[in-house]
């Protein structure tokens, strides 16, 4: 499912062009019983099943050996992890290899998480039924940060996210249509005015939608003035 999921779009192209490599190790292939059992009842009771640590630990060891990278970072994706940010992904994209562990059921035997995994990452405060989809999201988000995967236009845009602000609004043709018209400044050809407007929109939207992000930022005098003007305009 991971290989299929990653075979489309930006990740698919990056894999085709060997800009990233992606391999999958199935813990079921490292079981030792005839039923190829990867899960078992939970100690302490309850209805859910727990993933056994041995097949997973053997799968991770095989991944490390095939990668010839015994020090490769192992990351378990779960809602208990540290919340992923663009910053964390940027750092991860500078690692040569990464092993992502996808869990199922109620989770994995905690001894595996403690002894085999180096980090635990979360997409956010919600639960999905399998870690594979979480892994695909991480794979996509990291792949697009690898040099040469996206066009140049996008590196600047990534910078704006690293900047900790929301993106500004985008428009394309028609200039004027049933749903309204494009803001005049974007048609003005005045480069500096456009940059100022976009910065102002980014600041204003961040203030209105994600005040938590803005609290972490130190604004320049110009940014502060742009934001104040934006907020005054909204108040009217
Ligand atoms: C990660 C995994 C949510 C996230 C997951 C997240 C699979 N759900 N917020 N589901 O990053 C128990 C075993 C749930 C693995 C896990």
Coordinates of C-alpha atoms and ligand atoms in Angstrom, one line a residue:
X1 CA 0.0 0.0 0.0
X2 CA 2.9 2.3 0.8
X3 CA 4.6 1.7 -2.6
X4 CA 1.3 2.1 -4.5
X5 CA 0.4 5.2 -2.5
X6 CA 3.8 6.8 -3.2
X7 CA 3.7 5.9 -6.9
X8 CA 1.6 9.0 -7.8
X9 CA 2.4 12.7 -8.2
X10 CA 5.5 14.3 -6.7
X11 CA 6.6 11.2 -4.8
X12 CA 6.0 8.9 -7.8
X13 CA 8.1 11.1 -10.0
X14 CA 10.9 11.5 -7.4
X15 CA 11.1 7.7 -7.0
X16 CA 11.1 7.2 -10.8
X17 CA 13.9 9.7 -11.2
X18 CA 15.8 8.0 -8.3
X19 CA 15.8 11.3 -6.4
X20 CA 14.5 9.2 -3.4
X21 CA 14.4 5.5 -2.7
X22 CA 11.6 3.7 -1.0
X23 CA 11.5 0.1 0.3
X24 CA 9.0 -1.7 2.4
X25 CA 9.6 -4.4 5.0
X26 CA 6.5 -6.4 6.0
X27 CA 6.7 -7.6 9.6
X28 CA 4.6 -10.7 8.6
X29 CA 7.6 -11.8 6.6
X30 CA 9.6 -12.0 9.9
X31 CA 7.2 -14.2 11.9
X32 CA 8.2 -17.7 12.8
X33 CA 4.8 -19.5 13.3
X34 CA 2.7 -21.0 10.5
X35 CA 0.0 -18.5 10.9
X36 CA 2.5 -15.6 10.5
X37 CA 1.1 -13.9 13.6
X38 CA 2.0 -10.3 14.1
X39 CA -0.4 -9.4 16.9
X40 CA -1.7 -10.8 20.2
X41 CA -4.0 -10.1 23.1
X42 CA -3.2 -7.1 25.4
X43 CA -1.7 -7.8 28.8
X44 CA -4.1 -6.3 31.4
X45 CA -7.1 -7.2 29.3
X46 CA -9.4 -5.3 26.9
X47 CA -10.7 -6.1 23.4
X48 CA -7.9 -4.7 21.2
X49 CA -4.9 -6.5 19.9
X50 CA -1.3 -5.4 20.2
X51 CA 1.5 -5.8 17.7
X52 CA 4.2 -8.3 18.9
X53 CA 7.7 -6.8 19.0
X54 CA 9.7 -9.7 17.5
X55 CA 8.5 -9.5 13.9
X56 CA 8.8 -5.7 13.9
X57 CA 12.2 -5.7 15.5
X58 CA 13.4 -8.3 12.9
X59 CA 11.9 -6.2 10.1
X60 CA 13.7 -3.1 11.3
X61 CA 17.0 -5.0 11.6
X62 CA 16.6 -6.3 8.1
X63 CA 15.9 -2.8 6.9
X64 CA 19.0 -1.5 8.6
X65 CA 21.1 -4.3 7.1
X66 CA 19.8 -3.8 3.6
X67 CA 20.4 -0.1 3.9
X68 CA 23.9 -0.8 5.3
X69 CA 23.0 1.7 7.9
X70 CA 22.8 0.3 11.4
X71 CA 22.6 3.9 12.8
X72 CA 19.6 4.7 10.6
X73 CA 17.0 6.7 12.6
X74 CA 13.8 4.7 13.4
X75 CA 10.6 6.7 13.7
X76 CA 7.3 5.4 15.0
X77 CA 4.2 7.3 13.8
X78 CA 1.6 7.5 16.5
X79 CA -0.7 10.1 18.2
X80 CA 1.6 9.9 21.2
X81 CA 4.5 11.3 19.3
X82 CA 6.0 14.8 19.1
X83 CA 3.9 16.8 16.6
X84 CA 5.5 17.1 13.2
X85 CA 6.3 20.6 12.0
X86 CA 7.8 21.9 8.7
X87 CA 11.0 22.5 10.7
X88 CA 11.2 18.8 11.9
X89 CA 10.6 17.7 8.3
X90 CA 13.3 20.0 6.9
X91 CA 15.8 18.4 9.3
X92 CA 14.6 14.9 8.5
X93 CA 15.0 15.7 4.7
X94 CA 18.7 16.2 5.4
X95 CA 19.1 12.6 6.7
X96 CA 20.3 10.2 4.1
X97 CA 17.9 7.5 5.3
X98 CA 14.9 7.1 7.6
X99 CA 12.9 4.1 8.8
X100 CA 9.3 4.8 9.4
X101 CA 7.3 2.3 11.5
X102 CA 3.6 1.9 10.7
X103 CA 1.5 0.4 13.5
X104 CA -1.9 -1.2 13.5
X105 CA -4.5 -2.3 16.0
X106 CA -4.2 -0.7 19.5
X107 CA -0.5 -0.1 18.9
X108 CA 2.9 -1.9 19.4
X109 CA 4.4 -3.6 22.4
X110 CA 5.9 -0.6 24.3
X111 CA 9.3 -2.5 24.6
X112 CA 9.7 -2.1 20.8
X113 CA 8.9 1.6 21.0
X114 CA 11.4 2.1 23.9
X115 CA 14.3 -0.1 22.6
X116 CA 14.1 0.0 18.8
X117 CA 12.6 3.4 17.9
X118 CA 14.6 6.5 18.2
X119 CA 11.7 8.9 17.9
X120 CA 7.9 9.0 18.0
X121 CA 6.2 11.5 15.7
X122 CA 2.5 12.5 15.4
X123 CA 0.7 14.2 12.5
X124 CA -1.7 15.8 14.9
X125 CA -4.3 15.1 17.5
X126 CA -6.4 12.5 15.7
X127 CA -6.3 8.8 15.1
X128 CA -6.3 6.8 11.9
X129 CA -6.6 3.0 11.8
X130 CA -3.1 2.3 10.3
X131 CA 0.2 4.0 10.4
X132 CA 0.8 3.4 6.6
X133 CA -1.2 6.5 5.7
X134 CA 0.7 8.5 8.3
X135 CA 4.0 7.2 6.7
X136 CA 2.8 8.3 3.2
X137 CA 2.2 11.8 4.5
X138 CA 5.6 12.0 6.0
X139 CA 7.2 10.5 2.9
X140 CA 5.4 13.1 0.7
X141 CA 6.3 16.0 3.0
X142 CA 10.0 15.0 3.1
X143 CA 10.3 14.2 -0.6
X144 CA 9.2 17.6 -1.7
X145 CA 12.0 19.2 0.4
X146 CA 14.7 17.2 -1.4
X147 CA 16.7 19.4 -3.8
X148 CA 15.7 18.9 -7.4
X149 CA 12.3 17.3 -6.6
X150 CA 10.3 20.5 -6.9
X151 CA 11.0 23.4 -9.2
X152 CA 12.8 26.5 -8.0
X153 CA 9.6 28.5 -7.5
X154 CA 8.8 26.3 -4.5
X155 CA 11.9 26.8 -2.5
X156 CA 11.0 30.4 -1.8
X157 CA 7.5 29.2 -0.7
X158 CA 8.9 26.7 1.7
X159 CA 10.9 29.5 3.2
X160 CA 7.7 31.3 3.9
X161 CA 6.4 28.3 5.9
X162 CA 9.7 28.0 7.7
X163 CA 9.0 31.7 8.5
X164 CA 6.1 30.5 10.6
X165 CA 3.4 32.4 8.7
X166 CA 0.4 31.1 6.7
X167 CA 0.5 31.5 2.9
X168 CA -1.0 34.5 1.2
X169 CA -4.0 34.0 -1.2
X170 CA -3.4 33.0 -4.8
X171 CA -5.3 34.0 -8.0
X172 CA -5.2 33.0 -11.6
X173 CA -7.2 33.8 -14.7
X174 CA -9.9 35.0 -15.3
X175 CA -9.0 38.5 -14.1
X176 CA -12.7 39.2 -13.7
X177 CA -15.4 36.5 -13.5
X178 CA -18.7 35.3 -11.9
X179 CA -16.9 34.9 -8.6
X180 CA -15.4 38.3 -8.5
X181 CA -12.2 40.1 -9.5
X182 CA -8.5 39.7 -8.7
X183 CA -7.1 42.3 -6.3
X184 CA -5.8 45.3 -8.3
X185 CA -2.4 45.3 -6.8
X186 CA -1.6 41.8 -8.3
X187 CA -2.2 43.3 -11.8
X188 CA -0.3 46.4 -11.1
X189 CA 3.1 45.0 -12.1
X190 CA 4.5 46.9 -9.1
X191 CA 6.8 44.2 -7.7
X192 CA 7.4 45.8 -4.3
X193 CA 3.7 46.6 -3.8
X194 CA 2.9 43.0 -4.6
X195 CA 5.5 41.7 -2.1
X196 CA 4.1 44.0 0.6
X197 CA 0.5 43.0 -0.1
X198 CA 1.4 39.3 0.1
X199 CA 3.4 39.8 3.3
X200 CA 0.4 41.7 4.8
X201 CA -2.0 39.0 3.8
X202 CA 0.2 36.3 5.3
X203 CA 0.5 38.3 8.5
X204 CA -3.2 39.1 8.6
X205 CA -4.4 35.6 8.0
X206 CA -2.0 34.2 10.5
X207 CA -3.3 36.7 13.1
X208 CA -6.9 35.8 12.4
X209 CA -6.6 32.0 11.9
X210 CA -3.5 31.0 13.8
X211 CA -2.7 33.5 16.5
X212 CA -0.7 30.8 18.2
X213 CA 1.8 30.9 15.3
X214 CA 2.1 34.7 15.5
X215 CA 2.8 34.7 19.2
X216 CA 6.1 32.8 18.5
X217 CA 7.2 35.4 16.0
X218 CA 9.1 38.6 16.3
X219 CA 7.9 41.0 13.7
X220 CA 9.9 43.7 12.0
X221 CA 8.7 47.3 12.3
X222 CA 7.4 47.1 8.7
X223 CA 5.6 43.8 9.3
X224 CA 4.1 45.3 12.5
X225 CA 2.8 48.2 10.5
X226 CA 1.4 46.0 7.7
X227 CA -0.4 43.8 10.2
X228 CA -1.9 46.8 12.1
X229 CA -3.2 48.2 8.9
X230 CA -4.7 44.9 7.9
X231 CA -6.4 44.4 11.3
X232 CA -7.8 48.0 11.2
X233 CA -9.2 47.3 7.8
X234 CA -10.9 44.1 9.0
X235 CA -12.4 45.9 12.0
X236 CA -14.4 48.3 9.8
Ligands
LIG1 C1 -0.4 8.1 13.6 C2 -0.9 6.8 13.5 C3 -2.6 8.7 14.0 C4 -1.3 9.1 13.9 C5 -2.2 6.5 13.7 C6 -0.9 10.5 14.0 C7 -2.0 4.1 13.8 N1 -3.1 7.5 13.9 N2 -1.7 11.3 14.6 N3 -2.7 5.2 13.7 O1 0.2 10.8 13.6 C8 -2.3 2.6 17.0 C9 -1.2 1.9 16.3 C10 -2.6 3.8 16.1 C11 -0.6 2.7 15.3 C12 -1.5 3.9 15.2

